[in-house]
Coordinates of C-alpha atoms and ligand atoms in Angstrom, one line a residue:
M1 CA 0.2 0.1 0.0
D2 CA 1.5 3.2 -0.9
T3 CA 1.2 6.4 1.1
V4 CA 1.0 9.3 -1.9
V5 CA 0.8 13.2 -0.7
Q6 CA -1.2 15.2 -3.4
K7 CA -0.8 18.4 -3.3
F8 CA -3.5 21.4 -5.5
G9 CA -3.0 24.6 -6.5
G10 CA -4.7 27.6 -6.5
T11 CA -6.4 27.1 -10.1
S12 CA -6.8 23.1 -9.9
V13 CA -9.6 24.0 -6.9
A14 CA -10.8 27.4 -9.0
D15 CA -14.6 26.1 -8.6
A16 CA -17.2 23.8 -7.9
D17 CA -16.3 21.3 -10.6
R18 CA -12.5 21.1 -10.2
I19 CA -12.9 20.4 -6.7
R20 CA -15.3 17.6 -7.5
E21 CA -12.9 15.9 -10.1
V22 CA -10.2 16.5 -7.4
A23 CA -12.5 14.2 -4.9
D24 CA -12.8 11.4 -8.0
N25 CA -9.2 11.4 -8.3
V26 CA -9.1 10.3 -4.4
A27 CA -10.9 7.8 -5.5
R28 CA -9.8 6.7 -8.0
Y29 CA -6.0 6.3 -6.1
R30 CA -8.3 5.2 -3.5
R31 CA -9.6 2.4 -5.3
R32 CA -6.1 1.1 -6.3
G33 CA -5.3 0.7 -3.0
D34 CA -3.5 4.0 -1.6
R35 CA -3.3 6.0 1.1
V36 CA -4.1 9.5 0.2
V37 CA -2.5 13.2 1.5
L38 CA -4.1 16.4 0.3
V39 CA -1.7 19.3 0.6
V40 CA -4.9 22.1 -0.9
S41 CA -3.5 26.3 -1.5
A42 CA -6.8 28.6 -1.6
M43 CA -9.5 28.9 -4.4
G44 CA -8.1 30.6 -7.7
K45 CA -6.8 33.9 -7.5
E46 CA -8.6 34.1 -3.3
T47 CA -4.1 35.3 -1.8
D48 CA -4.0 38.1 -4.5
H49 CA -8.0 39.2 -3.3
L50 CA -6.6 39.7 0.2
L51 CA -4.0 41.2 -0.2
R52 CA -5.2 43.5 -2.4
L53 CA -8.3 43.9 0.6
A54 CA -5.2 44.6 2.9
E55 CA -4.0 47.3 1.1
E56 CA -7.3 49.0 0.5
V57 CA -7.9 48.6 4.2
S58 CA -4.8 49.6 6.1
S59 CA -0.7 50.9 4.5
V60 CA -0.3 49.6 8.7
R61 CA -0.8 46.3 8.0
P62 CA 1.0 44.2 10.9
G63 CA 2.3 40.3 10.2
R64 CA 0.4 38.5 12.3
E65 CA -3.1 39.8 11.1
M66 CA -2.1 40.1 7.4
D67 CA -1.6 36.3 8.6
M68 CA -4.2 35.6 9.4
L69 CA -6.5 37.1 6.7
I70 CA -4.2 34.7 3.7
T71 CA -5.0 31.5 5.5
A72 CA -9.1 31.9 5.7
G73 CA -7.9 31.3 1.9
E74 CA -6.5 27.7 2.0
R75 CA -9.1 27.3 5.3
K76 CA -12.0 27.4 2.9
A77 CA -10.1 26.0 0.1
V78 CA -9.5 22.1 2.8
A79 CA -13.2 22.4 4.0
L80 CA -14.7 22.3 0.6
V81 CA -12.4 19.9 -0.4
S82 CA -13.0 17.4 3.0
M83 CA -17.1 18.8 2.2
A84 CA -16.7 17.2 -1.7
L85 CA -15.1 13.7 -0.6
A86 CA -17.9 12.8 1.3
D87 CA -20.2 13.1 -1.1
I88 CA -18.3 10.6 -3.1
G89 CA -18.1 8.4 0.1
V90 CA -14.6 8.9 0.4
P91 CA -13.9 9.3 4.8
S92 CA -12.1 12.3 5.2
A93 CA -10.8 15.3 7.5
S94 CA -9.7 18.9 7.4
F95 CA -7.0 20.1 9.5
T96 CA -5.1 23.8 9.4
G97 CA -1.0 23.9 9.6
S98 CA -1.3 24.5 12.5
Q99 CA -4.1 21.2 13.9
A100 CA -1.9 19.3 11.1
G101 CA 1.2 20.5 13.7
F102 CA 2.9 22.2 10.5
I103 CA 5.7 24.3 14.2
T104 CA 7.0 27.3 12.4
D105 CA 8.7 30.4 13.5
T106 CA 7.6 34.0 14.0
N107 CA 9.1 35.4 10.8
H108 CA 5.0 36.1 9.4
M109 CA 4.1 36.2 5.4
A110 CA 7.4 34.1 5.6
A111 CA 7.1 31.7 7.9
K112 CA 10.0 29.1 8.5
I113 CA 9.2 25.3 10.4
I114 CA 10.7 24.5 12.2
E115 CA 9.3 20.9 12.9
V116 CA 6.6 19.3 11.6
K117 CA 4.3 16.9 14.6
G118 CA 2.5 14.9 12.0
D119 CA 0.4 13.1 14.6
R120 CA -3.2 13.9 13.8
I121 CA -2.8 13.2 10.6
R122 CA -0.8 9.8 11.4
A123 CA -4.0 9.0 13.5
A124 CA -6.8 10.1 10.5
L125 CA -4.5 7.9 8.1
D126 CA -4.8 5.0 10.7
A127 CA -8.0 5.3 10.3
G128 CA -8.6 5.6 6.8
Q129 CA -8.9 8.9 6.2
V130 CA -7.7 11.4 3.2
P131 CA -6.4 14.8 5.3
V132 CA -6.9 16.8 4.2
V133 CA -4.5 20.1 4.7
A134 CA -4.2 23.7 4.1
G135 CA -1.4 24.3 2.3
S136 CA 1.2 27.5 3.6
Q137 CA 0.5 27.7 7.3
G138 CA 1.8 26.7 10.9
Y139 CA 1.5 27.7 14.2
S140 CA 4.2 30.1 15.4
T141 CA 6.4 29.4 18.7
D142 CA 5.0 31.8 20.1
G143 CA 1.6 31.0 19.6
D144 CA 0.2 32.9 16.8
V145 CA -1.4 31.5 12.9
T146 CA 1.6 31.7 10.2
F147 CA 1.9 31.8 6.5
L148 CA 4.5 30.5 5.0
G149 CA 4.8 32.1 2.4
R150 CA 3.4 32.2 -1.3
G151 CA 4.0 29.3 -3.4
G152 CA 4.3 27.9 0.7
S153 CA 1.7 25.1 0.0
D154 CA 4.4 23.0 -2.7
T155 CA 6.3 23.7 1.0
T156 CA 3.8 21.9 3.1
A157 CA 3.6 19.0 0.8
V158 CA 7.4 18.4 0.6
A159 CA 7.5 18.6 4.4
L160 CA 4.0 16.1 4.9
A161 CA 5.7 13.6 2.0
E162 CA 9.2 13.6 3.9
M163 CA 7.2 13.3 7.8
L164 CA 5.1 10.4 7.0
G165 CA 8.2 9.0 5.0
A166 CA 5.8 9.2 1.1
D167 CA 6.2 6.5 -1.9
S168 CA 5.7 10.0 -3.5
C169 CA 5.1 13.2 -3.7
E170 CA 2.7 14.4 -6.0
L171 CA 2.5 19.1 -7.1
Y172 CA -0.8 18.7 -9.2
T173 CA -1.1 21.7 -11.6
D174 CA -2.3 23.7 -14.8
V175 CA 0.2 22.8 -16.6
S176 CA 1.3 18.9 -17.6
G177 CA 5.0 20.1 -15.5
V178 CA 7.7 22.4 -15.9
F179 CA 8.5 22.8 -20.1
T180 CA 11.5 24.2 -21.0
T181 CA 10.4 27.3 -20.8
D182 CA 6.9 29.0 -20.2
P183 CA 4.4 27.1 -22.2
R184 CA 2.4 29.9 -22.1
L185 CA 4.5 32.3 -24.0
V186 CA 6.0 29.7 -25.8
P187 CA 4.3 26.8 -27.2
E188 CA 6.3 24.9 -28.7
A189 CA 7.4 24.9 -25.7
T190 CA 8.6 21.2 -24.4
K191 CA 7.6 19.4 -21.3
I192 CA 10.6 18.0 -19.6
K193 CA 10.8 13.8 -18.3
R194 CA 12.9 14.4 -15.8
I195 CA 15.0 17.0 -14.3
S196 CA 17.6 17.2 -11.4
F197 CA 17.0 19.7 -8.1
D198 CA 20.3 21.2 -9.5
E199 CA 19.0 21.9 -12.5
M200 CA 15.2 22.6 -10.9
L201 CA 16.8 24.6 -8.4
E202 CA 18.3 27.3 -10.9
M203 CA 14.9 27.3 -12.6
A204 CA 13.3 27.9 -9.7
A205 CA 15.7 30.8 -8.8
T206 CA 15.8 32.9 -11.8
G207 CA 11.6 32.5 -12.8
C208 CA 10.1 29.1 -13.2
P209 CA 7.5 29.6 -10.9
K210 CA 6.8 25.3 -10.7
P211 CA 7.8 24.4 -8.1
A212 CA 7.9 26.8 -5.6
M213 CA 11.7 27.6 -4.8
R214 CA 11.8 26.5 -0.9
S215 CA 9.3 23.3 -1.5
V216 CA 12.9 22.5 -4.0
E217 CA 15.1 22.8 -1.5
Y218 CA 14.0 21.3 0.9
A219 CA 12.8 18.1 -1.2
S220 CA 16.8 18.2 -2.3
R221 CA 18.2 18.0 0.9
H222 CA 15.5 15.7 2.3
G223 CA 15.3 13.4 -1.2
V224 CA 12.5 14.0 -1.9
A225 CA 11.0 13.0 -5.5
L226 CA 8.8 15.8 -6.7
H227 CA 6.1 14.4 -9.0
V228 CA 5.0 17.8 -11.5
R229 CA 1.4 17.1 -13.9
S230 CA -1.4 18.4 -14.5
A231 CA -5.1 18.3 -13.0
F232 CA -6.8 19.3 -16.1
T233 CA -5.6 16.1 -18.2
W234 CA -3.9 13.8 -15.6
E235 CA -2.0 12.5 -17.8
P236 CA 2.5 11.4 -16.2
G237 CA 4.0 14.6 -15.4
T238 CA 7.2 15.4 -14.4
W239 CA 10.4 13.6 -12.1
I240 CA 12.7 16.1 -10.4
V241 CA 14.8 13.4 -8.7
E242 CA 18.6 13.6 -7.5
E243 CA 20.8 13.1 -10.5
E244 CA 21.6 9.4 -11.7
P245 CA 24.4 7.8 -13.8
D246 CA 22.0 7.2 -16.8
M247 CA 20.4 10.4 -16.9
E248 CA 21.2 12.6 -20.1
Q249 CA 22.7 15.1 -19.6
A250 CA 20.9 17.8 -21.6
V251 CA 23.6 20.2 -22.9
I252 CA 20.3 23.1 -21.7
R253 CA 17.6 22.0 -20.0
G254 CA 15.2 25.2 -19.8
I255 CA 14.9 29.0 -20.9
T256 CA 13.7 31.1 -17.6
Q257 CA 13.0 34.9 -17.9
D258 CA 11.9 37.7 -14.6
P259 CA 10.9 40.5 -14.1
S260 CA 10.8 40.8 -10.9
Q261 CA 14.2 42.6 -10.4
A262 CA 15.8 46.3 -10.1
K263 CA 19.2 47.9 -10.9
V264 CA 21.1 49.7 -8.6
T265 CA 24.2 51.8 -9.7
V266 CA 26.8 53.1 -7.1
A267 CA 29.2 55.4 -9.6
N268 CA 32.1 56.5 -8.9
L269 CA 33.2 54.7 -5.7
P270 CA 36.6 54.7 -4.9
D271 CA 38.5 51.3 -4.8
R272 CA 39.8 50.5 -1.7
P273 CA 39.2 48.2 0.7
G274 CA 36.0 48.4 2.8
V275 CA 33.6 50.1 0.1
A276 CA 32.1 46.8 -1.5
G277 CA 31.7 45.9 2.7
T278 CA 30.5 49.0 4.1
L279 CA 27.5 49.3 0.7
F280 CA 26.5 45.7 1.0
R281 CA 27.0 45.5 5.2
A282 CA 24.5 48.5 5.7
L283 CA 21.8 46.6 3.2
A284 CA 22.1 43.2 4.5
N285 CA 21.3 45.4 8.0
R286 CA 18.4 46.6 6.5
H287 CA 17.5 42.4 4.6
V288 CA 17.7 44.0 1.1
N289 CA 18.1 40.1 -1.4
V290 CA 20.5 41.9 -3.4
D291 CA 21.2 38.9 -6.3
M292 CA 24.3 39.8 -9.6
I293 CA 26.8 42.2 -8.4
V294 CA 29.2 43.4 -10.8
Q295 CA 31.9 46.1 -10.4
N296 CA 33.6 47.5 -13.1
T297 CA 37.3 47.6 -13.7
S298 CA 38.5 51.3 -11.9
E299 CA 39.2 54.0 -13.6
A300 CA 41.5 57.3 -12.4
Q301 CA 41.0 55.0 -8.4
K302 CA 37.1 55.0 -9.0
T303 CA 34.3 52.5 -9.6
D304 CA 30.6 52.2 -10.7
I305 CA 29.1 49.1 -8.5
S306 CA 25.9 47.5 -10.1
F307 CA 23.8 45.2 -8.0
T308 CA 20.0 43.6 -8.8
V309 CA 17.1 43.0 -5.7
P310 CA 13.9 43.2 -6.1
H311 CA 11.1 45.8 -7.0
D312 CA 9.8 45.3 -2.9
E313 CA 13.7 46.2 -1.7
L314 CA 14.5 49.0 -4.4
E315 CA 13.2 51.6 -1.9
V316 CA 15.2 51.2 1.6
T317 CA 17.7 50.2 -0.4
L318 CA 18.0 53.4 -1.9
E319 CA 17.5 54.7 1.3
E320 CA 20.1 53.0 1.6
A321 CA 23.0 53.9 -0.2
N322 CA 22.0 58.4 -0.5
A323 CA 21.9 58.2 2.4
L324 CA 26.0 56.1 2.4
M325 CA 27.1 58.0 -0.6
G326 CA 28.7 60.6 1.4
E327 CA 30.2 58.2 3.7
L328 CA 31.7 56.0 1.0
G329 CA 32.5 59.2 -1.6
A330 CA 30.6 58.2 -4.4
S331 CA 29.2 60.7 -7.2
G332 CA 25.5 59.8 -7.5
V333 CA 23.4 56.8 -7.2
S334 CA 20.7 55.2 -10.3
A335 CA 17.6 52.9 -10.6
S336 CA 16.4 50.8 -12.6
A337 CA 12.9 48.6 -12.5
D338 CA 12.9 47.8 -16.1
I339 CA 14.7 45.0 -16.5
A340 CA 14.6 41.4 -16.2
R341 CA 16.8 38.9 -15.8
V342 CA 17.2 36.0 -18.8
S343 CA 18.2 32.2 -17.9
V344 CA 19.5 29.4 -19.5
I345 CA 19.8 25.6 -17.4
G346 CA 21.2 22.7 -17.8
A347 CA 24.3 20.0 -16.9
G348 CA 25.5 19.6 -19.6
M349 CA 26.8 23.3 -19.7
K350 CA 29.9 22.2 -17.8
S351 CA 31.7 20.0 -20.5
H352 CA 30.3 22.5 -23.7
P353 CA 32.0 24.7 -24.6
G354 CA 30.4 27.3 -26.6
V355 CA 27.3 28.0 -24.7
A356 CA 28.0 32.1 -23.9
A357 CA 28.8 32.7 -26.8
T358 CA 25.5 31.3 -28.4
M359 CA 23.3 32.8 -26.0
F360 CA 25.0 36.3 -26.1
E361 CA 25.2 36.4 -30.0
T362 CA 22.1 35.2 -30.7
L363 CA 20.7 38.5 -28.0
A364 CA 23.2 40.2 -30.3
D365 CA 22.1 39.2 -33.3
N366 CA 18.6 40.3 -32.7
D367 CA 19.3 44.0 -31.1
I368 CA 18.6 43.2 -27.9
N369 CA 21.6 45.2 -25.3
I370 CA 22.8 42.8 -22.8
D371 CA 23.2 45.0 -19.3
M372 CA 24.7 42.6 -16.9
I373 CA 25.5 39.1 -16.4
S374 CA 25.7 36.0 -13.8
T375 CA 26.7 32.3 -14.4
S376 CA 27.1 29.2 -11.9
T377 CA 28.2 25.2 -13.2
I378 CA 25.1 25.2 -14.8
R379 CA 23.5 28.7 -15.4
I380 CA 23.9 31.4 -17.4
S381 CA 22.6 34.6 -17.0
C382 CA 21.6 38.0 -18.9
V383 CA 19.8 41.3 -17.3
V384 CA 18.0 42.6 -20.7
A385 CA 15.6 45.3 -20.8
Q386 CA 12.0 43.8 -19.6
V387 CA 10.2 45.0 -22.9
D388 CA 12.9 42.2 -24.4
A389 CA 12.4 40.1 -22.3
E390 CA 10.5 37.6 -23.6
R391 CA 11.4 38.3 -27.1
A392 CA 14.9 37.2 -25.3
V393 CA 13.5 33.9 -24.1
R394 CA 12.1 33.0 -27.9
L395 CA 15.2 33.3 -29.2
L396 CA 17.3 31.1 -27.2
H397 CA 14.8 28.9 -27.2
K398 CA 14.6 28.0 -30.7
C399 CA 18.6 28.5 -31.1
F400 CA 18.7 26.1 -28.6
G401 CA 16.6 23.5 -30.1
L402 CA 14.7 23.6 -27.4
G403 CA 10.9 23.5 -29.2
D404 CA 11.5 20.5 -31.2
G405 CA 10.5 17.3 -29.0
D406 CA 13.5 16.3 -28.2
E407 CA 13.8 18.2 -24.3
A408 CA 17.2 17.1 -25.4
V409 CA 19.3 17.9 -28.6
E410 CA 23.0 19.4 -29.2
F411 CA 22.7 22.8 -31.2
D412 CA 26.1 24.3 -33.1
A413 CA 28.2 25.5 -30.3
Ligands
LIG1 P1 -0.6 27.1 -8.4 O1 -1.0 27.8 -8.4 O2 -0.6 25.7 -9.3 O3 0.7 25.7 -7.7 P2 1.5 27.8 -10.1 O4 0.6 29.6 -11.1 O5 2.2 28.9 -9.3 O6 1.3 27.1 -9.7 O7 2.4 27.5 -11.4 C1 1.7 27.3 -12.3 C2 2.4 28.1 -14.0 O8 3.8 28.2 -14.5 C3 1.7 27.6 -14.8 O9 0.4 28.1 -15.5 C4 3.0 28.1 -16.9 O10 2.5 29.5 -17.0 C5 4.0 28.8 -15.1 N1 5.2 28.4 -15.7 C6 5.7 29.1 -16.4 N2 7.2 29.0 -17.0 C7 7.0 26.9 -16.1 C8 7.7 26.6 -17.0 N3 9.5 26.5 -17.3 N4 7.1 25.1 -16.5 C9 5.8 24.5 -16.3 N5 5.6 26.0 -16.0 C10 6.0 27.0 -16.2
LIG2 N1 -2.3 30.1 -2.0 C1 -0.8 30.9 -1.3 C2 -0.5 31.8 -3.0 O1 -1.0 31.7 -4.0 C3 -0.3 29.4 -1.3 C4 0.1 28.3 -2.3 O2 -0.7 28.2 -3.3 O3 1.3 28.2 -2.1 O4 0.5 31.8 -2.9
LIG3 MG1 0.2 28.8 -6.6

């Protein structure tokens, strides 16, 4: 008898018909003899809706109250899913994050899981029920309700799968797996059958929303294999697994884009030890997540430093950088929010020269200017103007031969 954790995203439970379809799928697994645990997100766009309401009502929005508000979305969804199961004769019980035993830190809106005490979930399973657990929530060491953050339901599912020693963890969504790029943007995108945690982490970190980054980190750390698949067609999807020796190494596995960052440049800094340390320590103290950093070669002992930060951290970043200008001896601070990072990812690039050259030439041949470049062993990222990003993704997807129905094709470097 297999134990299967199944997580359903917002679109998968968006209305009554969808919820009934999910219940029918659970019944199919039960007929096969599986023990099923469900994790459910808020219905449709409910989380966005609640966030908007909070903005309309208050400019203060204390974290504790935000978490109380947002977790209401998942709470509604689990009750309805459990009722739909009852309707077709499947015994089940819904659980909030705290009832399911998710203990978190006190960091509201982005709480981290400290421990999962799954007693009630195990008891429900032993009693022959399907536990239906509210995603992305828990209770803090201070005893308050907490929200794990956007996309946190994927992490709830992985943590439950780990805690139960489940045989599989299925993340159901509105596309049939992880694709070589966003299939809504590039219809020729190909479904990836198997991908390693390392490649998936790079894709998630650079803009692929599925599965959520933190859930991939959690799964990779605990060796939980993930299966991303469709709640609409129910066909087999993408397996995210530990790299296997016989795994086909694609030169390029996928292309991502991320328009969520802004670029900041501090100009004419003196080229001496300690300047970068002072600047980035000040930003770290304000909890700014700096991503790409580029320092220009110095001329006359002066240099520029450019870096990217999330849009919603731009304001504090500019505050800090401007406040430090005098102390650092810089001549100015400028920012641009209209940028996007375009990345190519693939473990095979480690042993395949020419990927960077091909990427840069393709962008140049199409008049797309590269603003910044960064790399890891299995990724190359370029910052380009936001208006060029989608075109860049389409061009790169084509030039690396990813739309040919074969996910691991060779290309001419
Ligand atoms: P859910 O709410 O079901 O958890 P999300 O809406 O967060 O799922 O993510 C699914 C969406 O991710 C898809 O609708 C798809 O448009 C988008 N997406 C972007 N890039 C990719 C990719 N490379 N592969 C699959 N989906 C992608
Ligand atoms: N409903 C929350 C969100 O949209 C949590 C989740 O679905 O993972 O971010
Ligand atoms: Mg989602």
